[in-house]
mmCIF file with all atom_site columns, C-alpha atoms in Angstrom:
data_model
loop_
_atom_site.group_PDB
_atom_site.id
_atom_site.type_symbol
_atom_site.label_atom_id
_atom_site.label_alt_id
_atom_site.label_comp_id
_atom_site.label_asym_id
_atom_site.label_entity_id
_atom_site.label_seq_id
_atom_site.pdbx_PDB_ins_code
_atom_site.Cartn_x
_atom_site.Cartn_y
_atom_site.Cartn_z
_atom_site.occupancy
_atom_site.B_iso_or_equiv
_atom_site.pdbx_formal_charge
_atom_site.auth_seq_id
_atom_site.auth_comp_id
_atom_site.auth_asym_id
_atom_site.auth_atom_id
_atom_site.pdbx_PDB_model_num
ATOM 1   C CA . GLU E 1 1   ? 91.548  -16.303 -6.333  1.00 0.00 ? 63  GLU E CA 1
ATOM 2   C CA . THR E 1 2   ? 90.477  -16.235 -10.079 1.00 0.00 ? 64  THR E CA 1
ATOM 3   C CA . GLY E 1 3   ? 91.479  -13.616 -12.355 1.00 0.00 ? 65  GLY E CA 1
ATOM 4   C CA . VAL E 1 4   ? 89.295  -11.603 -14.670 1.00 0.00 ? 66  VAL E CA 1
ATOM 5   C CA . THR E 1 5   ? 87.766  -13.862 -17.429 1.00 0.00 ? 67  THR E CA 1
ATOM 6   C CA . GLN E 1 6   ? 86.389  -12.584 -20.743 1.00 0.00 ? 68  GLN E CA 1
ATOM 7   C CA . SER E 1 7   ? 84.147  -14.552 -23.383 1.00 0.00 ? 69  SER E CA 1
ATOM 8   C CA . PRO E 1 8   ? 84.362  -14.855 -26.312 1.00 0.00 ? 70  PRO E CA 1
ATOM 9   C CA . THR E 1 9   ? 87.992  -14.710 -27.295 1.00 0.00 ? 71  THR E CA 1
ATOM 10  C CA . HIS E 1 10  ? 87.396  -13.844 -30.846 1.00 0.00 ? 72  HIS E CA 1
ATOM 11  C CA . LEU E 1 11  ? 84.389  -12.895 -32.703 1.00 0.00 ? 73  LEU E CA 1
ATOM 12  C CA . ILE E 1 12  ? 83.122  -12.030 -35.940 1.00 0.00 ? 74  ILE E CA 1
ATOM 13  C CA . LYS E 1 13  ? 80.128  -10.064 -36.971 1.00 0.00 ? 75  LYS E CA 1
ATOM 14  C CA . THR E 1 14  ? 78.386  -8.228  -39.852 1.00 0.00 ? 76  THR E CA 1
ATOM 15  C CA . ARG E 1 15  ? 77.818  -4.679  -40.133 1.00 0.00 ? 77  ARG E CA 1
ATOM 16  C CA . GLY E 1 16  ? 74.595  -3.549  -38.572 1.00 0.00 ? 78  GLY E CA 1
ATOM 17  C CA . GLN E 1 17  ? 74.600  -6.393  -36.105 1.00 0.00 ? 79  GLN E CA 1
ATOM 18  C CA . GLN E 1 18  ? 74.479  -6.559  -32.362 1.00 0.00 ? 80  GLN E CA 1
ATOM 19  C CA . VAL E 1 19  ? 77.011  -7.935  -30.230 1.00 0.00 ? 81  VAL E CA 1
ATOM 20  C CA . THR E 1 20  ? 77.111  -8.780  -26.248 1.00 0.00 ? 82  THR E CA 1
ATOM 21  C CA . LEU E 1 21  ? 80.654  -9.590  -24.655 1.00 0.00 ? 83  LEU E CA 1
ATOM 22  C CA . ARG E 1 22  ? 80.927  -10.742 -21.222 1.00 0.00 ? 84  ARG E CA 1
ATOM 23  C CA . CYS E 1 23  ? 83.338  -10.167 -18.290 1.00 0.00 ? 85  CYS E CA 1
ATOM 24  C CA . SER E 1 24  ? 83.850  -12.018 -14.764 1.00 0.00 ? 86  SER E CA 1
ATOM 25  C CA . SER E 1 25  ? 85.562  -9.907  -12.252 1.00 0.00 ? 87  SER E CA 1
ATOM 26  C CA . GLN E 1 26  ? 88.066  -10.966 -10.267 1.00 0.00 ? 88  GLN E CA 1
ATOM 27  C CA . SER E 1 27  ? 86.703  -12.392 -7.182  1.00 0.00 ? 89  SER E CA 1
ATOM 28  C CA . GLY E 1 28  ? 85.767  -9.629  -4.477  1.00 0.00 ? 90  GLY E CA 1
ATOM 29  C CA . HIS E 1 29  ? 86.213  -6.506  -7.051  1.00 0.00 ? 91  HIS E CA 1
ATOM 30  C CA . ASN E 1 30  ? 82.935  -4.520  -7.174  1.00 0.00 ? 92  ASN E CA 1
ATOM 31  C CA . THR E 1 31  ? 84.007  -2.328  -10.186 1.00 0.00 ? 93  THR E CA 1
ATOM 32  C CA . VAL E 1 32  ? 84.268  -3.179  -13.736 1.00 0.00 ? 94  VAL E CA 1
ATOM 33  C CA . SER E 1 33  ? 85.281  -0.902  -16.553 1.00 0.00 ? 95  SER E CA 1
ATOM 34  C CA . TRP E 1 34  ? 85.555  -1.513  -20.391 1.00 0.00 ? 96  TRP E CA 1
ATOM 35  C CA . TYR E 1 35  ? 87.900  -0.378  -22.667 1.00 0.00 ? 97  TYR E CA 1
ATOM 36  C CA . GLN E 1 36  ? 88.413  -0.514  -26.806 1.00 0.00 ? 98  GLN E CA 1
ATOM 37  C CA . GLN E 1 37  ? 91.750  -0.979  -28.116 1.00 0.00 ? 99  GLN E CA 1
ATOM 38  C CA . ALA E 1 38  ? 91.818  -0.315  -31.880 1.00 0.00 ? 100 ALA E CA 1
ATOM 39  C CA . LEU E 1 39  ? 94.869  -1.751  -33.742 1.00 0.00 ? 101 LEU E CA 1
ATOM 40  C CA . GLY E 1 40  ? 97.915  -0.162  -33.051 1.00 0.00 ? 102 GLY E CA 1
ATOM 41  C CA . GLN E 1 41  ? 96.386  2.401   -30.370 1.00 0.00 ? 103 GLN E CA 1
ATOM 42  C CA . GLY E 1 42  ? 96.508  2.505   -26.589 1.00 0.00 ? 104 GLY E CA 1
ATOM 43  C CA . PRO E 1 43  ? 92.943  1.316   -24.878 1.00 0.00 ? 105 PRO E CA 1
ATOM 44  C CA . GLN E 1 44  ? 90.225  4.254   -24.843 1.00 0.00 ? 106 GLN E CA 1
ATOM 45  C CA . PHE E 1 45  ? 87.915  4.089   -21.757 1.00 0.00 ? 107 PHE E CA 1
ATOM 46  C CA . ILE E 1 46  ? 84.105  3.287   -22.776 1.00 0.00 ? 108 ILE E CA 1
ATOM 47  C CA . PHE E 1 47  ? 82.476  2.988   -19.132 1.00 0.00 ? 109 PHE E CA 1
ATOM 48  C CA . GLN E 1 48  ? 82.702  1.923   -15.642 1.00 0.00 ? 110 GLN E CA 1
ATOM 49  C CA . TYR E 1 49  ? 79.988  0.175   -13.380 1.00 0.00 ? 111 TYR E CA 1
ATOM 50  C CA . TYR E 1 50  ? 80.170  0.522   -9.344  1.00 0.00 ? 112 TYR E CA 1
ATOM 51  C CA . ARG E 1 51  ? 77.779  -1.833  -7.530  1.00 0.00 ? 113 ARG E CA 1
ATOM 52  C CA . GLU E 1 52  ? 75.335  -2.131  -10.706 1.00 0.00 ? 114 GLU E CA 1
ATOM 53  C CA . GLU E 1 53  ? 75.397  1.672   -11.521 1.00 0.00 ? 115 GLU E CA 1
ATOM 54  C CA . GLU E 1 54  ? 77.321  3.227   -14.499 1.00 0.00 ? 116 GLU E CA 1
ATOM 55  C CA . ASN E 1 55  ? 79.024  5.827   -12.784 1.00 0.00 ? 117 ASN E CA 1
ATOM 56  C CA . GLY E 1 56  ? 81.558  7.283   -15.662 1.00 0.00 ? 118 GLY E CA 1
ATOM 57  C CA . ARG E 1 57  ? 81.440  6.935   -19.340 1.00 0.00 ? 119 ARG E CA 1
ATOM 58  C CA . GLY E 1 58  ? 83.872  7.986   -22.123 1.00 0.00 ? 120 GLY E CA 1
ATOM 59  C CA . ASN E 1 59  ? 83.590  9.610   -25.655 1.00 0.00 ? 121 ASN E CA 1
ATOM 60  C CA . PHE E 1 60  ? 81.491  6.628   -27.045 1.00 0.00 ? 122 PHE E CA 1
ATOM 61  C CA . PRO E 1 61  ? 77.891  6.789   -28.480 1.00 0.00 ? 123 PRO E CA 1
ATOM 62  C CA . PRO E 1 62  ? 74.761  5.312   -26.699 1.00 0.00 ? 124 PRO E CA 1
ATOM 63  C CA . ARG E 1 63  ? 74.908  2.233   -29.023 1.00 0.00 ? 125 ARG E CA 1
ATOM 64  C CA . PHE E 1 64  ? 77.337  1.254   -26.504 1.00 0.00 ? 126 PHE E CA 1
ATOM 65  C CA . SER E 1 65  ? 75.677  -0.096  -23.527 1.00 0.00 ? 127 SER E CA 1
ATOM 66  C CA . GLY E 1 66  ? 76.564  -2.092  -20.611 1.00 0.00 ? 128 GLY E CA 1
ATOM 67  C CA . LEU E 1 67  ? 75.237  -3.807  -17.367 1.00 0.00 ? 129 LEU E CA 1
ATOM 68  C CA . GLN E 1 68  ? 76.794  -5.041  -14.206 1.00 0.00 ? 130 GLN E CA 1
ATOM 69  C CA . PHE E 1 69  ? 75.092  -7.724  -12.305 1.00 0.00 ? 131 PHE E CA 1
ATOM 70  C CA . PRO E 1 70  ? 74.827  -8.582  -8.589  1.00 0.00 ? 132 PRO E CA 1
ATOM 71  C CA . ASN E 1 71  ? 77.747  -11.016 -8.623  1.00 0.00 ? 133 ASN E CA 1
ATOM 72  C CA . TYR E 1 72  ? 79.703  -8.134  -10.074 1.00 0.00 ? 134 TYR E CA 1
ATOM 73  C CA . SER E 1 73  ? 80.025  -9.628  -13.618 1.00 0.00 ? 135 SER E CA 1
ATOM 74  C CA . SER E 1 74  ? 79.350  -7.368  -16.395 1.00 0.00 ? 136 SER E CA 1
ATOM 75  C CA . GLU E 1 75  ? 78.274  -7.245  -20.184 1.00 0.00 ? 137 GLU E CA 1
ATOM 76  C CA . LEU E 1 76  ? 79.278  -4.784  -22.933 1.00 0.00 ? 138 LEU E CA 1
ATOM 77  C CA . ASN E 1 77  ? 76.574  -4.736  -25.903 1.00 0.00 ? 139 ASN E CA 1
ATOM 78  C CA . VAL E 1 78  ? 77.165  -2.906  -29.137 1.00 0.00 ? 140 VAL E CA 1
ATOM 79  C CA . ASN E 1 79  ? 74.108  -2.086  -31.385 1.00 0.00 ? 141 ASN E CA 1
ATOM 80  C CA . ALA E 1 80  ? 74.200  -1.610  -35.057 1.00 0.00 ? 142 ALA E CA 1
ATOM 81  C CA . LEU E 1 81  ? 77.693  -2.543  -35.381 1.00 0.00 ? 143 LEU E CA 1
ATOM 82  C CA . GLU E 1 82  ? 80.108  -0.551  -37.555 1.00 0.00 ? 144 GLU E CA 1
ATOM 83  C CA . LEU E 1 83  ? 83.636  -1.447  -39.366 1.00 0.00 ? 145 LEU E CA 1
ATOM 84  C CA . ASP E 1 84  ? 85.192  0.861   -36.766 1.00 0.00 ? 146 ASP E CA 1
ATOM 85  C CA . ASP E 1 85  ? 84.036  -1.063  -34.080 1.00 0.00 ? 147 ASP E CA 1
ATOM 86  C CA . SER E 1 86  ? 86.606  -4.011  -34.993 1.00 0.00 ? 148 SER E CA 1
ATOM 87  C CA . ALA E 1 87  ? 89.030  -3.734  -32.168 1.00 0.00 ? 149 ALA E CA 1
ATOM 88  C CA . LEU E 1 88  ? 89.934  -5.508  -28.759 1.00 0.00 ? 150 LEU E CA 1
ATOM 89  C CA . TYR E 1 89  ? 87.896  -5.070  -26.073 1.00 0.00 ? 151 TYR E CA 1
ATOM 90  C CA . LEU E 1 90  ? 89.410  -5.276  -22.579 1.00 0.00 ? 152 LEU E CA 1
ATOM 91  C CA . CYS E 1 91  ? 87.680  -5.548  -19.304 1.00 0.00 ? 153 CYS E CA 1
ATOM 92  C CA . ALA E 1 92  ? 89.034  -4.387  -16.031 1.00 0.00 ? 154 ALA E CA 1
ATOM 93  C CA . SER E 1 93  ? 87.962  -5.179  -12.499 1.00 0.00 ? 155 SER E CA 1
ATOM 94  C CA . SER E 1 94  ? 88.863  -3.269  -9.149  1.00 0.00 ? 156 SER E CA 1
ATOM 95  C CA . LEU E 1 95  ? 88.204  -2.544  -5.633  1.00 0.00 ? 157 LEU E CA 1
ATOM 96  C CA . ALA E 1 96  ? 86.792  0.860   -5.962  1.00 0.00 ? 158 ALA E CA 1
ATOM 97  C CA . GLY E 1 97  ? 89.997  3.084   -5.943  1.00 0.00 ? 159 GLY E CA 1
ATOM 98  C CA . SER E 1 98  ? 92.456  0.115   -6.097  1.00 0.00 ? 160 SER E CA 1
ATOM 99  C CA . GLU E 1 99  ? 94.516  -0.623  -9.118  1.00 0.00 ? 161 GLU E CA 1
ATOM 100 C CA . ALA E 1 100 ? 92.585  -2.267  -12.242 1.00 0.00 ? 162 ALA E CA 1
ATOM 101 C CA . PHE E 1 101 ? 93.050  -5.958  -13.289 1.00 0.00 ? 163 PHE E CA 1
ATOM 102 C CA . PHE E 1 102 ? 92.527  -6.819  -16.844 1.00 0.00 ? 164 PHE E CA 1
ATOM 103 C CA . GLY E 1 103 ? 91.201  -9.945  -18.714 1.00 0.00 ? 165 GLY E CA 1
ATOM 104 C CA . GLN E 1 104 ? 92.430  -11.326 -22.092 1.00 0.00 ? 166 GLN E CA 1
ATOM 105 C CA . GLY E 1 105 ? 89.865  -9.335  -24.047 1.00 0.00 ? 167 GLY E CA 1
ATOM 106 C CA . THR E 1 106 ? 87.743  -10.000 -26.628 1.00 0.00 ? 168 THR E CA 1
ATOM 107 C CA . ARG E 1 107 ? 88.786  -9.819  -30.386 1.00 0.00 ? 169 ARG E CA 1
ATOM 108 C CA . LEU E 1 108 ? 85.960  -8.365  -32.610 1.00 0.00 ? 170 LEU E CA 1
ATOM 109 C CA . THR E 1 109 ? 86.199  -8.126  -36.187 1.00 0.00 ? 171 THR E CA 1
ATOM 110 C CA . VAL E 1 110 ? 83.082  -6.517  -37.885 1.00 0.00 ? 172 VAL E CA 1
ATOM 111 C CA . VAL E 1 111 ? 82.797  -7.231  -41.834 1.00 0.00 ? 173 VAL E CA 1
ATOM 112 C CA . ALA S 2 1   ? 91.189  15.717  -17.862 1.00 0.00 ? 27  ALA S CA 1
ATOM 113 C CA . GLN S 2 2   ? 94.253  13.915  -18.135 1.00 0.00 ? 28  GLN S CA 1
ATOM 114 C CA . SER S 2 3   ? 96.526  13.066  -21.096 1.00 0.00 ? 29  SER S CA 1
ATOM 115 C CA . VAL S 2 4   ? 99.310  10.630  -21.698 1.00 0.00 ? 30  VAL S CA 1
ATOM 116 C CA . THR S 2 5   ? 102.231 11.178  -24.225 1.00 0.00 ? 31  THR S CA 1
ATOM 117 C CA . GLN S 2 6   ? 104.418 8.302   -24.738 1.00 0.00 ? 32  GLN S CA 1
ATOM 118 C CA . LEU S 2 7   ? 107.406 9.829   -26.510 1.00 0.00 ? 33  LEU S CA 1
ATOM 119 C CA . ASP S 2 8   ? 108.541 6.629   -28.895 1.00 0.00 ? 34  ASP S CA 1
ATOM 120 C CA . SER S 2 9   ? 106.488 4.476   -30.745 1.00 0.00 ? 35  SER S CA 1
ATOM 121 C CA . GLN S 2 10  ? 109.121 1.866   -31.125 1.00 0.00 ? 36  GLN S CA 1
ATOM 122 C CA . VAL S 2 11  ? 112.487 1.201   -29.269 1.00 0.00 ? 37  VAL S CA 1
ATOM 123 C CA . PRO S 2 12  ? 114.717 -1.456  -30.479 1.00 0.00 ? 38  PRO S CA 1
ATOM 124 C CA . VAL S 2 13  ? 117.474 -2.604  -28.221 1.00 0.00 ? 39  VAL S CA 1
ATOM 125 C CA . PHE S 2 14  ? 120.090 -5.154  -27.860 1.00 0.00 ? 40  PHE S CA 1
ATOM 126 C CA . GLU S 2 15  ? 119.859 -7.721  -25.020 1.00 0.00 ? 41  GLU S CA 1
ATOM 127 C CA . GLU S 2 16  ? 121.421 -7.012  -21.655 1.00 0.00 ? 42  GLU S CA 1
ATOM 128 C CA . ALA S 2 17  ? 121.421 -3.414  -22.871 1.00 0.00 ? 43  ALA S CA 1
ATOM 129 C CA . PRO S 2 18  ? 119.735 -0.553  -20.829 1.00 0.00 ? 44  PRO S CA 1
ATOM 130 C CA . VAL S 2 19  ? 116.606 0.733   -21.957 1.00 0.00 ? 45  VAL S CA 1
ATOM 131 C CA . GLU S 2 20  ? 114.399 3.632   -21.107 1.00 0.00 ? 46  GLU S CA 1
ATOM 132 C CA . LEU S 2 21  ? 110.790 4.073   -22.354 1.00 0.00 ? 47  LEU S CA 1
ATOM 133 C CA . ARG S 2 22  ? 109.687 7.784   -22.016 1.00 0.00 ? 48  ARG S CA 1
ATOM 134 C CA . CYS S 2 23  ? 106.278 8.669   -20.670 1.00 0.00 ? 49  CYS S CA 1
ATOM 135 C CA . ASN S 2 24  ? 104.623 12.595  -20.112 1.00 0.00 ? 50  ASN S CA 1
ATOM 136 C CA . TYR S 2 25  ? 101.392 13.256  -18.682 1.00 0.00 ? 51  TYR S CA 1
ATOM 137 C CA . SER S 2 26  ? 99.218  16.332  -18.474 1.00 0.00 ? 52  SER S CA 1
ATOM 138 C CA . SER S 2 27  ? 96.784  16.822  -15.677 1.00 0.00 ? 53  SER S CA 1
ATOM 139 C CA . SER S 2 28  ? 95.110  19.819  -13.532 1.00 0.00 ? 54  SER S CA 1
ATOM 140 C CA . VAL S 2 29  ? 94.768  17.396  -10.636 1.00 0.00 ? 55  VAL S CA 1
ATOM 141 C CA . SER S 2 30  ? 97.039  15.128  -8.632  1.00 0.00 ? 56  SER S CA 1
ATOM 142 C CA . VAL S 2 31  ? 97.116  11.886  -10.415 1.00 0.00 ? 57  VAL S CA 1
ATOM 143 C CA . TYR S 2 32  ? 98.302  7.827   -9.953  1.00 0.00 ? 58  TYR S CA 1
ATOM 144 C CA . LEU S 2 33  ? 100.698 6.939   -12.507 1.00 0.00 ? 59  LEU S CA 1
ATOM 145 C CA . PHE S 2 34  ? 100.966 3.440   -14.208 1.00 0.00 ? 60  PHE S CA 1
ATOM 146 C CA . TRP S 2 35  ? 102.792 1.049   -16.476 1.00 0.00 ? 61  TRP S CA 1
ATOM 147 C CA . TYR S 2 36  ? 101.024 -1.828  -17.832 1.00 0.00 ? 62  TYR S CA 1
ATOM 148 C CA . VAL S 2 37  ? 102.753 -4.663  -20.439 1.00 0.00 ? 63  VAL S CA 1
ATOM 149 C CA . GLN S 2 38  ? 100.892 -6.442  -23.030 1.00 0.00 ? 64  GLN S CA 1
ATOM 150 C CA . TYR S 2 39  ? 102.328 -9.123  -24.851 1.00 0.00 ? 65  TYR S CA 1
ATOM 151 C CA . PRO S 2 40  ? 100.894 -10.345 -28.390 1.00 0.00 ? 66  PRO S CA 1
ATOM 152 C CA . ASN S 2 41  ? 97.133  -11.326 -27.969 1.00 0.00 ? 67  ASN S CA 1
ATOM 153 C CA . GLN S 2 42  ? 97.068  -10.799 -24.431 1.00 0.00 ? 68  GLN S CA 1
ATOM 154 C CA . GLY S 2 43  ? 95.288  -8.480  -22.137 1.00 0.00 ? 69  GLY S CA 1
ATOM 155 C CA . LEU S 2 44  ? 97.226  -5.907  -20.099 1.00 0.00 ? 70  LEU S CA 1
ATOM 156 C CA . GLN S 2 45  ? 99.413  -6.673  -17.125 1.00 0.00 ? 71  GLN S CA 1
ATOM 157 C CA . LEU S 2 46  ? 100.328 -4.317  -14.525 1.00 0.00 ? 72  LEU S CA 1
ATOM 158 C CA . LEU S 2 47  ? 104.080 -3.430  -14.321 1.00 0.00 ? 73  LEU S CA 1
ATOM 159 C CA . LEU S 2 48  ? 104.415 -1.266  -11.606 1.00 0.00 ? 74  LEU S CA 1
ATOM 160 C CA . LYS S 2 49  ? 102.433 1.979   -10.007 1.00 0.00 ? 75  LYS S CA 1
ATOM 161 C CA . TYR S 2 50  ? 102.789 5.158   -8.473  1.00 0.00 ? 76  TYR S CA 1
ATOM 162 C CA . LEU S 2 51  ? 100.178 6.334   -6.236  1.00 0.00 ? 77  LEU S CA 1
ATOM 163 C CA . SER S 2 52  ? 101.996 8.333   -3.369  1.00 0.00 ? 78  SER S CA 1
ATOM 164 C CA . GLY S 2 53  ? 105.489 8.407   -1.170  1.00 0.00 ? 79  GLY S CA 1
ATOM 165 C CA . SER S 2 54  ? 108.786 7.427   -2.756  1.00 0.00 ? 80  SER S CA 1
ATOM 166 C CA . THR S 2 55  ? 108.692 8.701   -6.335  1.00 0.00 ? 81  THR S CA 1
ATOM 167 C CA . LEU S 2 56  ? 110.779 5.818   -7.621  1.00 0.00 ? 82  LEU S CA 1
ATOM 168 C CA . VAL S 2 57  ? 108.774 2.628   -7.920  1.00 0.00 ? 83  VAL S CA 1
ATOM 169 C CA . GLU S 2 58  ? 110.167 -0.837  -8.934  1.00 0.00 ? 84  GLU S CA 1
ATOM 170 C CA . SER S 2 59  ? 108.665 -4.189  -10.357 1.00 0.00 ? 85  SER S CA 1
ATOM 171 C CA . ILE S 2 60  ? 109.725 -7.659  -9.360  1.00 0.00 ? 86  ILE S CA 1
ATOM 172 C CA . ASN S 2 61  ? 111.406 -8.609  -12.781 1.00 0.00 ? 87  ASN S CA 1
ATOM 173 C CA . GLY S 2 62  ? 113.776 -5.462  -12.737 1.00 0.00 ? 88  GLY S CA 1
ATOM 174 C CA . PHE S 2 63  ? 111.863 -2.432  -14.192 1.00 0.00 ? 89  PHE S CA 1
ATOM 175 C CA . GLU S 2 64  ? 111.598 0.995   -12.347 1.00 0.00 ? 90  GLU S CA 1
ATOM 176 C CA . ALA S 2 65  ? 109.826 3.922   -12.929 1.00 0.00 ? 91  ALA S CA 1
ATOM 177 C CA . GLU S 2 66  ? 110.557 7.716   -11.525 1.00 0.00 ? 92  GLU S CA 1
ATOM 178 C CA . PHE S 2 67  ? 107.786 10.075  -10.797 1.00 0.00 ? 93  PHE S CA 1
ATOM 179 C CA . ASN S 2 68  ? 109.005 13.383  -11.925 1.00 0.00 ? 94  ASN S CA 1
ATOM 180 C CA . LYS S 2 69  ? 106.190 15.831  -10.739 1.00 0.00 ? 95  LYS S CA 1
ATOM 181 C CA . SER S 2 70  ? 107.807 19.041  -11.991 1.00 0.00 ? 96  SER S CA 1
ATOM 182 C CA . GLN S 2 71  ? 108.522 17.476  -15.462 1.00 0.00 ? 97  GLN S CA 1
ATOM 183 C CA . THR S 2 72  ? 105.150 15.534  -15.656 1.00 0.00 ? 98  THR S CA 1
ATOM 184 C CA . SER S 2 73  ? 107.077 12.437  -16.457 1.00 0.00 ? 99  SER S CA 1
ATOM 185 C CA . PHE S 2 74  ? 107.000 8.873   -15.459 1.00 0.00 ? 100 PHE S CA 1
ATOM 186 C CA . HIS S 2 75  ? 109.627 7.314   -17.565 1.00 0.00 ? 101 HIS S CA 1
ATOM 187 C CA . LEU S 2 76  ? 110.354 3.278   -17.414 1.00 0.00 ? 102 LEU S CA 1
ATOM 188 C CA . ARG S 2 77  ? 113.560 2.137   -16.984 1.00 0.00 ? 103 ARG S CA 1
ATOM 189 C CA . LYS S 2 78  ? 115.477 -1.077  -16.975 1.00 0.00 ? 104 LYS S CA 1
ATOM 190 C CA . PRO S 2 79  ? 119.343 -1.627  -16.723 1.00 0.00 ? 105 PRO S CA 1
ATOM 191 C CA . SER S 2 80  ? 119.494 -4.757  -18.488 1.00 0.00 ? 106 SER S CA 1
ATOM 192 C CA . VAL S 2 81  ? 116.684 -6.363  -20.799 1.00 0.00 ? 107 VAL S CA 1
ATOM 193 C CA . HIS S 2 82  ? 116.093 -9.651  -21.868 1.00 0.00 ? 108 HIS S CA 1
ATOM 194 C CA . ILE S 2 83  ? 114.526 -11.017 -25.016 1.00 0.00 ? 109 ILE S CA 1
ATOM 195 C CA . SER S 2 84  ? 111.304 -11.829 -22.807 1.00 0.00 ? 110 SER S CA 1
ATOM 196 C CA . ASP S 2 85  ? 110.805 -8.385  -22.101 1.00 0.00 ? 111 ASP S CA 1
ATOM 197 C CA . THR S 2 86  ? 110.000 -8.195  -25.833 1.00 0.00 ? 112 THR S CA 1
ATOM 198 C CA . ALA S 2 87  ? 106.146 -6.561  -25.746 1.00 0.00 ? 113 ALA S CA 1
ATOM 199 C CA . GLU S 2 88  ? 104.117 -3.400  -25.991 1.00 0.00 ? 114 GLU S CA 1
ATOM 200 C CA . TYR S 2 89  ? 104.421 -1.238  -23.005 1.00 0.00 ? 115 TYR S CA 1
ATOM 201 C CA . PHE S 2 90  ? 101.633 1.299   -22.032 1.00 0.00 ? 116 PHE S CA 1
ATOM 202 C CA . CYS S 2 91  ? 101.795 4.629   -19.640 1.00 0.00 ? 117 CYS S CA 1
ATOM 203 C CA . ALA S 2 92  ? 98.674  5.261   -17.785 1.00 0.00 ? 118 ALA S CA 1
ATOM 204 C CA . VAL S 2 93  ? 97.247  7.990   -15.704 1.00 0.00 ? 119 VAL S CA 1
ATOM 205 C CA . ARG S 2 94  ? 94.251  8.226   -13.335 1.00 0.00 ? 120 ARG S CA 1
ATOM 206 C CA . ALA S 2 95  ? 92.887  11.289  -10.971 1.00 0.00 ? 121 ALA S CA 1
ATOM 207 C CA . GLY S 2 96  ? 94.229  10.520  -7.707  1.00 0.00 ? 122 GLY S CA 1
ATOM 208 C CA . GLY S 2 97  ? 92.251  10.640  -4.396  1.00 0.00 ? 123 GLY S CA 1
ATOM 209 C CA . THR S 2 98  ? 88.934  9.394   -6.014  1.00 0.00 ? 124 THR S CA 1
ATOM 210 C CA . SER S 2 99  ? 87.552  5.778   -6.361  1.00 0.00 ? 125 SER S CA 1
ATOM 211 C CA . TYR S 2 100 ? 86.525  6.810   -10.095 1.00 0.00 ? 126 TYR S CA 1
ATOM 212 C CA . GLY S 2 101 ? 88.803  4.277   -11.964 1.00 0.00 ? 127 GLY S CA 1
ATOM 213 C CA . LYS S 2 102 ? 88.987  5.805   -15.349 1.00 0.00 ? 128 LYS S CA 1
ATOM 214 C CA . LEU S 2 103 ? 92.768  5.040   -17.099 1.00 0.00 ? 129 LEU S CA 1
ATOM 215 C CA . THR S 2 104 ? 93.787  7.267   -19.581 1.00 0.00 ? 130 THR S CA 1
ATOM 216 C CA . PHE S 2 105 ? 96.569  5.397   -21.541 1.00 0.00 ? 131 PHE S CA 1
ATOM 217 C CA . GLY S 2 106 ? 99.338  6.684   -23.954 1.00 0.00 ? 132 GLY S CA 1
ATOM 218 C CA . GLN S 2 107 ? 99.768  5.035   -27.399 1.00 0.00 ? 133 GLN S CA 1
ATOM 219 C CA . GLY S 2 108 ? 101.978 2.420   -26.302 1.00 0.00 ? 134 GLY S CA 1
ATOM 220 C CA . THR S 2 109 ? 105.706 1.595   -26.978 1.00 0.00 ? 135 THR S CA 1
ATOM 221 C CA . ILE S 2 110 ? 106.824 -1.443  -28.638 1.00 0.00 ? 136 ILE S CA 1
ATOM 222 C CA . LEU S 2 111 ? 110.045 -2.830  -27.121 1.00 0.00 ? 137 LEU S CA 1
ATOM 223 C CA . THR S 2 112 ? 111.798 -5.005  -29.257 1.00 0.00 ? 138 THR S CA 1
ATOM 224 C CA . VAL S 2 113 ? 114.838 -7.110  -27.541 1.00 0.00 ? 139 VAL S CA 1
ATOM 225 C CA . HIS S 2 114 ? 117.212 -8.490  -30.081 1.00 0.00 ? 140 HIS S CA 1
ATOM 226 C CA . PRO S 2 115 ? 119.759 -10.990 -29.280 1.00 0.00 ? 141 PRO S CA 1
#
């Protein structure tokens, strides 16, 4: 059984650019959630996908968008990057209603 | 909506001493409660969870937490800590009885175990 894997592990982007982060869910999991963890803070919920449909969203602007694919892997896209978008982005997968398992995260730095 | 307050941002303790990391939550509905641990430059690992049943839950590495509904608390305890327990600990809450998986996290408590 493979765990949740995220790529890349680290990324540096320039303000105004766009970025795509990727996540492979744990085998058998049909739900994926994305979280943003700023330095020194707890993770903040961005959105969740269940069977390829977004079924919940936190307080993040529309320039944060996502996709879930038929194999339940997922992407997080952020447009028009701002300096405050610098954070650790965490992906979590679960079987609907069960506990979430987190990946190692992608550290995004916006300069 | 739910919210979580972790009452201590940092807890220093000596090896083999007991420790308690405090967590209070607020919710208008029933909740599931979780503790996650995060080691430097890593993701979150589930430490223990309360879904229903016994209010005292235990992890395999000696931590335990007790769900207190009247005090809306879910404090994490360990009777004797090790150097390897040094990490950041997050308390989280999720609305119970649903498949909607949004977790609301506290700000975290950094546990530092000194020799």
